[in-house]
Short mmCIF file of C-alpha atoms in Angstrom, two decimals:
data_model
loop_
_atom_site.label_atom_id
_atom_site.label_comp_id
_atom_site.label_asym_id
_atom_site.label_seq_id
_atom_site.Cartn_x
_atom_site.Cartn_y
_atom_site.Cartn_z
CA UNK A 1 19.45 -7.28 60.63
CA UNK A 2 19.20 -3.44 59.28
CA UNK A 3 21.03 -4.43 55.99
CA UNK A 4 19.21 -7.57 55.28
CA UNK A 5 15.72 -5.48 55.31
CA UNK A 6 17.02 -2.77 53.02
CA UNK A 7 18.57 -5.36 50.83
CA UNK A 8 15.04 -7.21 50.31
CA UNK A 9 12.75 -3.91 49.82
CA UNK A 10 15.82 -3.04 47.66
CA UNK A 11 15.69 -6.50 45.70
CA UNK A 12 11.86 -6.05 45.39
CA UNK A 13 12.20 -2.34 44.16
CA UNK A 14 14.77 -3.56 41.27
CA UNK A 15 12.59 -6.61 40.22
CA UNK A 16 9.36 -4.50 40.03
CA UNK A 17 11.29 -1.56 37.84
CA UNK A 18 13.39 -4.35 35.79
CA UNK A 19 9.76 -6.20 35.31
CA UNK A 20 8.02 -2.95 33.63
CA UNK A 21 11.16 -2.14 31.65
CA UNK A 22 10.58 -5.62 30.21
CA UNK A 23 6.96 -4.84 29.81
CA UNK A 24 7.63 -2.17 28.38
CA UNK A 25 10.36 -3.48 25.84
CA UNK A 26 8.40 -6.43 24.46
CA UNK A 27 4.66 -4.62 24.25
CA UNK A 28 6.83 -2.13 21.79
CA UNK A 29 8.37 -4.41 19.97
CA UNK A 30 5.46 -7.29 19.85
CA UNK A 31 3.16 -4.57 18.75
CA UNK A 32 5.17 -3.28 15.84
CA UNK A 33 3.09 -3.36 12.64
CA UNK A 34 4.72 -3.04 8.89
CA UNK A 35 3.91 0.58 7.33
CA UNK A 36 0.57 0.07 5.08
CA UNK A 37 0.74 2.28 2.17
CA UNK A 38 -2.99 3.04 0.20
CA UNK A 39 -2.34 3.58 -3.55
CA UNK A 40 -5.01 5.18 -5.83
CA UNK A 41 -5.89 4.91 -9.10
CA UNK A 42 -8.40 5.24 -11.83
CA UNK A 43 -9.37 1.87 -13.91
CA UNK A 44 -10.43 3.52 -17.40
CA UNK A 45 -10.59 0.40 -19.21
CA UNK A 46 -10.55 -3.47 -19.06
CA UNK A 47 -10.64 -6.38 -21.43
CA UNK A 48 -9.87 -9.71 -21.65
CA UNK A 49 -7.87 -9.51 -25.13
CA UNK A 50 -4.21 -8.23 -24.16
CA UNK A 51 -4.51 -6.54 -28.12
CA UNK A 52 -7.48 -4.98 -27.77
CA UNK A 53 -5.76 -4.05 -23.91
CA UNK A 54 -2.89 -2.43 -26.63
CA UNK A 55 -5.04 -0.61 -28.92
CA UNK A 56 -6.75 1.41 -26.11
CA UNK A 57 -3.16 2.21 -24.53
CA UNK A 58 -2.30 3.71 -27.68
CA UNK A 59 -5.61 5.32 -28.00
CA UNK A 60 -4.95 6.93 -24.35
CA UNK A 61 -1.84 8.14 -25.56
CA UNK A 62 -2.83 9.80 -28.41
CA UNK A 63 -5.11 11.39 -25.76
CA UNK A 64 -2.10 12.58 -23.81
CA UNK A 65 -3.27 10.09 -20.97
CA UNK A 66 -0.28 7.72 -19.54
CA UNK A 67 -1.73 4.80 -18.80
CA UNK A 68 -0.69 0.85 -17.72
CA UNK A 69 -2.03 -2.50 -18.55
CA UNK A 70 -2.62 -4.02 -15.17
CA UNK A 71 -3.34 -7.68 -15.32
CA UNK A 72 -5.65 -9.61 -12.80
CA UNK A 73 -6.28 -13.08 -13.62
CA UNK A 74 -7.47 -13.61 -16.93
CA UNK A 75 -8.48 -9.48 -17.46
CA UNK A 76 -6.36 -6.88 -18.40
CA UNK A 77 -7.15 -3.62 -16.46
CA UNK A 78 -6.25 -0.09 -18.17
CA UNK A 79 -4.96 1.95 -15.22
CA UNK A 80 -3.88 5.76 -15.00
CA UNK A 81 -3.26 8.59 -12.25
CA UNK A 82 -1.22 6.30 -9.91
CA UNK A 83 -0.65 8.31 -6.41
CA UNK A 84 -0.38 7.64 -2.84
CA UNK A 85 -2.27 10.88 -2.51
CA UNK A 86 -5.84 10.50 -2.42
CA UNK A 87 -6.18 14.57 -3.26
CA UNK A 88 -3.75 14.02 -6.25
CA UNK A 89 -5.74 10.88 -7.61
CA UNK A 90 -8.75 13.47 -6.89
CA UNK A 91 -7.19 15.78 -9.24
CA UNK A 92 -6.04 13.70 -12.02
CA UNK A 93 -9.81 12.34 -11.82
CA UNK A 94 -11.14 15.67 -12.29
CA UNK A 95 -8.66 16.00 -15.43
CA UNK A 96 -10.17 12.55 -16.72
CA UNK A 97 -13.88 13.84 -16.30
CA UNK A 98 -13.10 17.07 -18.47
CA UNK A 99 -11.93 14.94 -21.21
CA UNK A 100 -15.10 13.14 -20.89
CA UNK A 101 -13.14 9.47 -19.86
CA UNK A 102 -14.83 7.09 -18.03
CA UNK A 103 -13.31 5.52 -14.96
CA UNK A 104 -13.65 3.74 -11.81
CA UNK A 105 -12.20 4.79 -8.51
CA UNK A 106 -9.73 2.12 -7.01
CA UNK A 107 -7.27 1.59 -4.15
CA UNK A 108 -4.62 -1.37 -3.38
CA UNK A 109 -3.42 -1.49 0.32
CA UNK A 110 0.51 -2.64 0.39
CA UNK A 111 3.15 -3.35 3.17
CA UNK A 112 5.45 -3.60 0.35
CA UNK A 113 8.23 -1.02 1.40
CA UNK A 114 9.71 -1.27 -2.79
CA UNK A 115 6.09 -0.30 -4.32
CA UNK A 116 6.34 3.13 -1.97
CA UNK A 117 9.83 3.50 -3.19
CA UNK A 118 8.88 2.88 -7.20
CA UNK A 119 5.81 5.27 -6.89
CA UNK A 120 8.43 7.96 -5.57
CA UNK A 121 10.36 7.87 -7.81
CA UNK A 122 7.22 7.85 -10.52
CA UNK A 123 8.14 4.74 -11.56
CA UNK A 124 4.76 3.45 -12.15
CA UNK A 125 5.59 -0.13 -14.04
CA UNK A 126 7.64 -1.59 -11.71
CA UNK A 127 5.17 -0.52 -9.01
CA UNK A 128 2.72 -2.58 -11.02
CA UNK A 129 4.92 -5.85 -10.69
CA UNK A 130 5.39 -5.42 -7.49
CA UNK A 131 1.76 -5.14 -6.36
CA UNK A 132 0.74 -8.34 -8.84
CA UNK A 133 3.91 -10.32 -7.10
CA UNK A 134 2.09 -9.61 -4.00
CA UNK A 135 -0.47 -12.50 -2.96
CA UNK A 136 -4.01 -11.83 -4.28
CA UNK A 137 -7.48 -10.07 -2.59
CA UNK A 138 -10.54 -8.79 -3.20
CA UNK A 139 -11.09 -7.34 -6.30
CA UNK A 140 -14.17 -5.44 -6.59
CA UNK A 141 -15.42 -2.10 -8.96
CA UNK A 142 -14.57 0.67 -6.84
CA UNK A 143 -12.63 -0.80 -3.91
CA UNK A 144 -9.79 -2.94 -4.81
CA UNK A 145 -7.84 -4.11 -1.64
CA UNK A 146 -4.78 -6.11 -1.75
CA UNK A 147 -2.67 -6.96 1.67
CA UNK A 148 0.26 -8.83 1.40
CA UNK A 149 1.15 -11.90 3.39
CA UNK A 150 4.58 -11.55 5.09
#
């Protein structure tokens, strides 16, 4: 009679701990979200002509200003100072204002594991093509958002 009590608050004990283990296993793995990554940049120019998109490229670089043609719909955007550093885009905005370049403060919001990876390695263009593969948001002068849908 002894041994069947201890075997039941036993069997309870085990159930309860083996229960909030479980718990425990599936709230960390249920909640897991995808790294976001914020990337900043300044939009210094857009047009809808892709030559006249070109012609102020090559104007930038005469300017000693690397910049990208980054297309949204129908409008080609003229992007520099690509960073996931919000006091490094800071800094390269200061640089624009001294050479007396107009621009517009933007950010794009990624899961997109690759477009961290590209801007690591400072390799701006494919980040580009990554971030337009991605499905399309909001667009708006001075707060660009895009999430991607995985």
């Amino acid at each position: 009679m002894e041994n069947r009590k201890a075997i039941y608050i036993f069997g309870c004990i085990f159930s309860v701990a083996f229960a909030l283990i479980y718990y425990l296993l599936f709230q960390t793995f249920l909640n897991q979200k995808p790294a976001e990554y914020t990337v900043y940049y300044h939009q210094i120019g857009l047009y809808q002509n892709s030559d006249n998109a070109k012609k102020a490229i090559s104007n930038f670089k005469e300017k000693d200003i690397e910049a990208y043609i980054y297309e949204i719909d129908t409008m080609n955007s003229i992007i520099c100072g690509m960073s996931e550093s919000k006091e490094e885009a800071e800094k390269y905005g200061e640089a624009l204002k001294k050479k007396k370049i107009p621009f517009v403060d933007k950010t794009i919001q990624t899961e997109n594991e690759a477009v961290h990876e590209a801007l690591s390695k400072k390799d701006y263009k494919t980040a580009l093509e990554l971030i337009k593969n991605e499905s399309k948001g909001n667009e708006q002068t001075g707060a660009a958002e895009r999430k991607s849908t995985k």
